[in-house]
């Protein structure tokens, strides 16, 4: 029969093994598993919303758009006024023109940051 001293060490060793196994299971996965990025990474073109130019105010640097949903802002489709990040974004646009655009919240204001003509 084993001495009390050796029996006492057995539970401590078992606890140490359990703790070691648990910490190994919680360790982060190797970088190779994450190298491809998130499985739901969106295509950059999908970040653009569809819109129609309703009014252009170059003097104020604003554009009124009737737009579809804007995913990155969790905004449904509607008609509204946006600031533009750069006045040059308004160059060549005409009222009634179909566009694709990117909008973000810049200094608290909803702002168009990119515009491209919609393909027909």
XYZ file of N, CA, C and O in Angstrom:
480
model
N 0.828 -1.173 0.000
C 0.000 0.000 0.000
C 0.875 1.239 0.000
O 1.954 1.255 0.566
N 0.397 2.282 -0.624
C 1.170 3.511 -0.729
C 1.126 4.278 0.577
O 0.180 4.188 1.342
N 2.149 5.056 0.772
C 2.168 5.891 1.970
C 1.226 7.068 1.788
O 0.926 7.474 0.668
N 0.723 7.658 2.873
C -0.184 8.794 2.771
C 0.434 9.947 1.995
O -0.252 10.673 1.310
N 1.726 10.087 2.105
C 2.389 11.186 1.418
C 2.249 11.056 -0.097
O 1.952 12.014 -0.784
N 2.421 9.870 -0.693
C 2.324 9.685 -2.136
C 0.882 9.801 -2.611
O 0.622 10.261 -3.716
N -0.090 9.404 -1.809
C -1.497 9.571 -2.191
C -1.900 11.034 -2.214
O -2.685 11.470 -3.038
N -1.335 11.792 -1.312
C -1.667 13.196 -1.244
C -1.149 13.935 -2.482
O -1.763 14.855 -2.971
N -0.016 13.525 -3.002
C 0.546 14.170 -4.183
C -0.229 13.850 -5.445
O -0.243 14.620 -6.389
N -0.918 12.725 -5.512
C -1.650 12.312 -6.710
C -2.770 13.293 -7.057
O -2.880 13.706 -8.211
N -3.629 13.711 -6.101
C -4.679 14.670 -6.468
C -4.110 16.009 -6.938
O -4.641 16.627 -7.848
N -3.031 16.448 -6.345
C -2.425 17.722 -6.756
C -1.906 17.606 -8.182
O -2.092 18.498 -9.003
N -1.273 16.488 -8.503
C -0.771 16.279 -9.860
C -1.928 16.233 -10.853
O -1.838 16.787 -11.952
N -3.033 15.595 -10.479
C -4.196 15.525 -11.369
C -4.767 16.917 -11.607
O -5.122 17.270 -12.728
N -4.848 17.722 -10.564
C -5.357 19.098 -10.709
C -4.439 19.906 -11.619
O -4.889 20.646 -12.487
N -3.143 19.743 -11.440
C -2.182 20.456 -12.289
C -2.359 20.069 -13.751
O -2.309 20.928 -14.646
N -2.582 18.775 -14.022
C -2.806 18.330 -15.400
C -4.092 18.924 -15.974
O -4.133 19.339 -17.135
N -5.143 18.983 -15.186
C -6.421 19.547 -15.645
C -6.267 21.023 -15.967
O -6.719 21.500 -17.007
N -5.582 21.758 -15.092
C -5.365 23.190 -15.326
C -4.532 23.400 -16.580
O -4.827 24.250 -17.416
N -3.494 22.605 -16.765
C -2.646 22.731 -17.951
C -3.433 22.438 -19.220
O -3.314 23.143 -20.221
N -4.263 21.407 -19.185
C -5.067 21.053 -20.360
C -6.075 22.150 -20.676
O -6.297 22.494 -21.834
N -6.688 22.724 -19.651
C -7.680 23.777 -19.864
C -7.031 25.023 -20.450
O -7.583 25.669 -21.335
N -5.835 25.380 -19.968
C -5.176 26.581 -20.499
C -4.731 26.356 -21.936
O -4.748 27.266 -22.752
N -4.365 25.136 -22.283
C -3.982 24.831 -23.660
C -5.200 24.928 -24.589
O -5.120 25.453 -25.688
N -6.348 24.463 -24.126
C -7.569 24.520 -24.931
C -8.016 25.954 -25.156
O -8.611 26.278 -26.173
N -7.700 26.848 -24.231
C -8.116 28.241 -24.350
C -7.106 29.083 -25.115
O -7.337 30.252 -25.363
N -5.970 28.499 -25.490
C -4.936 29.247 -26.204
C -5.453 29.692 -27.563
O -6.252 29.006 -28.189
N -5.004 30.855 -28.047
C -5.450 31.322 -29.358
C -5.024 30.375 -30.473
O -3.996 29.708 -30.376
N -5.811 30.324 -31.519
C -5.505 29.467 -32.663
C -4.300 30.031 -33.401
O -4.042 31.223 -33.364
N -3.570 29.189 -34.095
C -2.422 29.665 -34.870
C -2.841 30.714 -35.887
O -3.948 30.708 -36.404
N -1.908 31.608 -36.206
C -2.196 32.709 -37.121
C -2.632 32.212 -38.498
O -3.417 32.869 -39.165
N -2.151 31.072 -38.936
C -2.508 30.565 -40.259
C -4.012 30.364 -40.403
O -4.563 30.511 -41.485
N -4.685 30.028 -39.303
C -6.128 29.826 -39.380
C -6.873 31.119 -39.589
O -7.997 31.137 -40.057
N -6.265 32.256 -39.226
C -6.925 33.553 -39.344
C -6.403 34.367 -40.520
O -6.875 35.462 -40.778
N -5.430 33.863 -41.238
C -4.790 34.631 -42.299
C -5.762 35.048 -43.393
O -5.604 36.096 -43.995
N -6.771 34.255 -43.678
C -7.697 34.563 -44.761
C -8.686 35.649 -44.375
O -9.409 36.151 -45.212
N -8.741 36.037 -43.111
C -9.673 37.069 -42.675
C -11.036 36.473 -42.404
O -11.248 35.273 -42.512
N -11.997 37.332 -42.014
C -13.325 36.831 -41.692
C -14.007 36.218 -42.906
O -13.852 36.698 -44.025
N -14.767 35.189 -42.668
C -15.450 34.490 -43.752
C -16.477 35.378 -44.429
O -16.806 35.191 -45.590
N -16.992 36.380 -43.730
C -18.037 37.219 -44.304
C -17.502 38.559 -44.784
O -18.245 39.517 -44.896
N -16.208 38.653 -45.063
C -15.653 39.921 -45.534
C -16.349 40.329 -46.823
O -16.464 39.558 -47.757
N -16.829 41.550 -46.850
C -17.598 42.031 -47.991
C -16.685 42.517 -49.099
O -15.627 43.063 -48.851
N -17.113 42.329 -50.301
C -16.464 42.870 -51.472
C -16.554 44.396 -51.376
O -17.601 44.927 -51.027
N -15.463 45.140 -51.653
C -15.512 46.596 -51.519
C -16.652 47.244 -52.302
O -17.222 48.234 -51.867
N -17.011 46.693 -53.459
C -18.108 47.268 -54.239
C -19.440 47.157 -53.502
O -20.322 47.981 -53.690
N -19.570 46.143 -52.645
C -20.828 45.988 -51.927
C -21.001 47.047 -50.841
O -22.083 47.222 -50.312
N -19.919 47.765 -50.499
C -20.008 48.832 -49.501
C -20.659 50.075 -50.102
O -21.040 50.976 -49.381
N -20.793 50.118 -51.414
C -21.418 51.261 -52.073
C -22.934 51.101 -52.070
O -23.450 50.015 -52.266
N -23.610 52.207 -51.860
C -25.077 52.217 -51.898
C -25.529 52.787 -53.239
O -24.823 53.576 -53.868
N -26.706 52.390 -53.668
C -27.291 52.926 -54.891
C -28.024 54.211 -54.560
O -28.658 54.328 -53.503
N -27.949 55.174 -55.474
C -28.654 56.429 -55.249
C -28.995 57.142 -56.533
O -28.505 56.784 -57.610
N -29.850 58.132 -56.407
C -30.190 59.008 -57.521
C -30.019 60.441 -57.037
O -30.521 60.817 -55.971
N -29.297 61.229 -57.823
C -29.063 62.623 -57.467
C -30.362 63.396 -57.631
O -30.957 63.405 -58.702
N -30.805 64.033 -56.568
C -32.027 64.837 -56.610
C -31.697 66.322 -56.676
O -32.387 67.089 -57.338
N -30.638 66.740 -55.970
C -30.265 68.150 -55.959
C -28.792 68.260 -55.606
O -28.279 67.483 -54.799
N -28.118 69.239 -56.199
C -26.704 69.496 -55.929
C -26.574 70.940 -55.461
O -27.079 71.853 -56.113
N -25.897 71.139 -54.338
C -25.639 72.483 -53.815
C -24.133 72.629 -53.643
O -23.582 72.361 -52.569
N -23.457 73.042 -54.729
C -21.994 73.163 -54.694
C -21.549 74.218 -53.692
O -20.530 74.056 -53.033
N -22.311 75.294 -53.568
C -21.951 76.366 -52.638
C -21.880 75.895 -51.195
O -21.020 76.328 -50.431
N -22.759 75.000 -50.814
C -22.794 74.478 -49.445
C -22.053 73.137 -49.317
O -21.916 72.616 -48.220
N -21.630 72.571 -50.456
C -20.953 71.277 -50.421
C -21.886 70.161 -49.980
O -21.506 69.300 -49.190
N -23.125 70.208 -50.534
C -24.131 69.212 -50.155
C -24.777 68.607 -51.379
O -24.820 69.213 -52.447
N -25.314 67.404 -51.184
C -26.024 66.705 -52.247
C -27.249 66.024 -51.644
O -27.180 65.461 -50.557
N -28.371 66.122 -52.339
C -29.584 65.422 -51.921
C -29.689 64.169 -52.757
O -29.638 64.234 -53.990
N -29.805 63.039 -52.076
C -29.874 61.747 -52.755
C -31.121 60.982 -52.340
O -31.492 60.977 -51.167
N -31.740 60.358 -53.324
C -32.731 59.318 -53.033
C -31.920 58.035 -53.098
O -31.372 57.697 -54.152
N -31.797 57.354 -51.975
C -30.874 56.223 -51.920
C -31.530 54.966 -51.370
O -32.551 55.017 -50.693
N -30.886 53.849 -51.700
C -31.269 52.565 -51.142
C -30.620 52.409 -49.782
O -30.019 53.356 -49.257
N -30.712 51.222 -49.202
C -30.110 50.983 -47.889
C -28.604 51.260 -47.896
O -27.920 50.985 -48.878
N -28.118 51.824 -46.790
C -26.686 52.061 -46.612
C -26.254 51.145 -45.468
O -26.479 51.434 -44.296
N -25.658 50.017 -45.838
C -25.357 48.945 -44.882
C -24.456 49.400 -43.740
O -24.738 49.113 -42.576
N -23.363 50.096 -44.046
C -22.420 50.455 -42.982
C -23.000 51.461 -41.991
O -22.478 51.610 -40.887
N -24.079 52.130 -42.349
C -24.742 53.063 -41.434
C -26.037 52.475 -40.876
O -26.732 53.143 -40.116
N -26.365 51.245 -41.278
C -27.615 50.588 -40.873
C -28.803 51.513 -41.145
O -29.690 51.682 -40.317
N -28.812 52.104 -42.340
C -29.832 53.083 -42.715
C -30.690 52.533 -43.850
O -30.154 52.066 -44.855
N -31.997 52.603 -43.696
C -32.874 52.162 -44.792
C -32.866 53.197 -45.924
O -32.375 54.317 -45.760
N -33.439 52.827 -47.046
C -33.544 53.750 -48.162
C -34.440 54.929 -47.826
O -35.421 54.790 -47.086
N -34.099 56.104 -48.347
C -34.868 57.331 -48.136
C -34.272 58.431 -49.002
O -33.310 58.202 -49.713
N -34.833 59.609 -48.933
C -34.263 60.776 -49.594
C -33.762 61.708 -48.513
O -34.489 62.009 -47.563
N -32.502 62.135 -48.654
C -31.926 63.020 -47.643
C -30.738 63.789 -48.183
O -30.203 63.475 -49.242
N -30.339 64.802 -47.431
C -29.195 65.653 -47.781
C -27.954 65.121 -47.072
O -27.994 64.788 -45.892
N -26.863 65.058 -47.817
C -25.560 64.671 -47.275
C -24.570 65.800 -47.521
O -24.647 66.489 -48.548
N -23.608 65.947 -46.641
C -22.436 66.766 -46.933
C -21.567 65.929 -47.864
O -21.726 64.711 -47.948
N -20.632 66.567 -48.543
C -19.651 65.826 -49.334
C -18.275 66.053 -48.727
O -17.968 67.148 -48.254
N -17.466 65.015 -48.707
C -16.145 65.096 -48.094
C -15.238 66.066 -48.847
O -14.429 66.759 -48.231
N -15.390 66.118 -50.166
C -14.576 66.998 -51.011
C -15.477 67.603 -52.074
O -16.260 66.881 -52.702
N -15.361 68.900 -52.322
C -16.225 69.536 -53.331
C -16.113 68.888 -54.714
O -17.083 68.831 -55.454
N -14.949 68.341 -55.042
C -14.732 67.708 -56.341
C -15.624 66.506 -56.590
O -15.828 66.107 -57.741
N -16.173 65.925 -55.524
C -17.078 64.784 -55.702
C -18.340 65.176 -56.457
O -18.999 64.329 -57.054
N -18.679 66.458 -56.425
C -19.893 66.925 -57.107
C -19.652 67.241 -58.585
O -20.610 67.362 -59.350
N -18.398 67.373 -58.979
C -18.068 67.731 -60.366
C -18.614 66.702 -61.344
O -18.404 65.497 -61.177
N -19.317 67.180 -62.333
C -19.829 66.321 -63.398
C -21.122 65.596 -63.070
O -21.688 64.946 -63.943
N -21.602 65.691 -61.840
C -22.869 65.041 -61.506
C -24.036 65.911 -61.956
O -23.944 67.141 -61.969
N -25.131 65.266 -62.318
C -26.332 65.976 -62.749
C -27.538 65.448 -61.994
O -27.590 64.263 -61.634
N -28.498 66.318 -61.775
C -29.743 65.897 -61.141
C -30.398 64.818 -61.993
O -30.395 64.892 -63.217
N -30.910 63.784 -61.340
C -31.531 62.660 -62.032
C -30.574 61.535 -62.348
O -30.997 60.438 -62.718
N -29.278 61.767 -62.192
C -28.264 60.760 -62.510
C -28.240 59.660 -61.450
O -28.360 59.912 -60.261
N -28.084 58.418 -61.907
C -27.955 57.259 -61.016
C -26.484 57.113 -60.642
O -25.597 57.172 -61.510
N -26.238 56.938 -59.342
C -24.869 56.802 -58.854
C -24.771 55.642 -57.871
O -25.779 55.080 -57.454
N -23.535 55.310 -57.542
C -23.232 54.427 -56.411
C -22.313 55.268 -55.539
O -21.446 55.971 -56.038
N -22.523 55.200 -54.235
C -21.752 56.074 -53.351
C -21.451 55.408 -52.025
O -22.084 54.440 -51.636
N -20.476 55.968 -51.350
C -20.103 55.534 -49.990
C -20.371 56.708 -49.078
O -20.012 57.836 -49.382
N -21.024 56.448 -47.973
C -21.284 57.479 -46.976
C -20.826 56.983 -45.615
O -20.922 55.799 -45.315
N -20.338 57.908 -44.828
C -19.908 57.614 -43.462
C -20.294 58.787 -42.576
O -20.648 59.861 -43.063
N -20.168 58.576 -41.286
C -20.378 59.651 -40.323
C -19.019 60.301 -40.104
O -18.096 59.664 -39.612
N -18.874 61.566 -40.513
C -17.619 62.297 -40.385
C -17.875 63.496 -39.480
O -18.700 64.361 -39.809
N -17.198 63.527 -38.360
C -17.403 64.593 -37.355
C -18.883 64.763 -37.027
O -19.384 65.885 -36.907
N -19.575 63.647 -36.935
C -20.989 63.665 -36.557
C -21.961 63.918 -37.690
O -23.166 63.818 -37.498
N -21.472 64.248 -38.883
C -22.361 64.545 -40.018
C -22.315 63.412 -41.031
O -21.240 62.868 -41.333
N -23.478 63.046 -41.568
C -23.524 62.044 -42.638
C -22.911 62.664 -43.882
O -23.357 63.716 -44.353
N -21.876 62.003 -44.391
C -21.053 62.583 -45.440
C -20.789 61.576 -46.548
O -20.426 60.432 -46.279
N -20.961 62.012 -47.796
C -20.600 61.195 -48.955
C -19.087 61.298 -49.112
O -18.540 62.395 -49.217
N -18.425 60.139 -49.110
C -16.966 60.110 -49.193
C -16.447 59.584 -50.534
O -15.267 59.728 -50.824
N -17.321 58.981 -51.337
C -16.935 58.472 -52.652
C -18.181 58.388 -53.526
O -19.274 58.106 -53.035
N -17.999 58.663 -54.820
C -19.107 58.608 -55.779
C -18.602 57.983 -57.075
O -17.479 58.269 -57.505
N -19.430 57.139 -57.667
C -19.150 56.647 -59.018
C -20.465 56.559 -59.767
O -21.534 56.378 -59.174
N -20.402 56.740 -61.061
C -21.608 56.632 -61.880
C -22.054 55.176 -61.901
O -21.217 54.277 -62.006
N -23.337 54.968 -61.792
C -23.872 53.599 -61.828
C -23.762 53.068 -63.244
O -23.956 53.799 -64.220
N -23.438 51.785 -63.364
C -23.407 51.164 -64.689
C -24.839 50.831 -65.073
O -25.667 50.507 -64.241
N -25.118 50.944 -66.321
C -26.493 50.725 -66.782
C -26.702 49.297 -67.165
O -25.961 48.545 -67.489
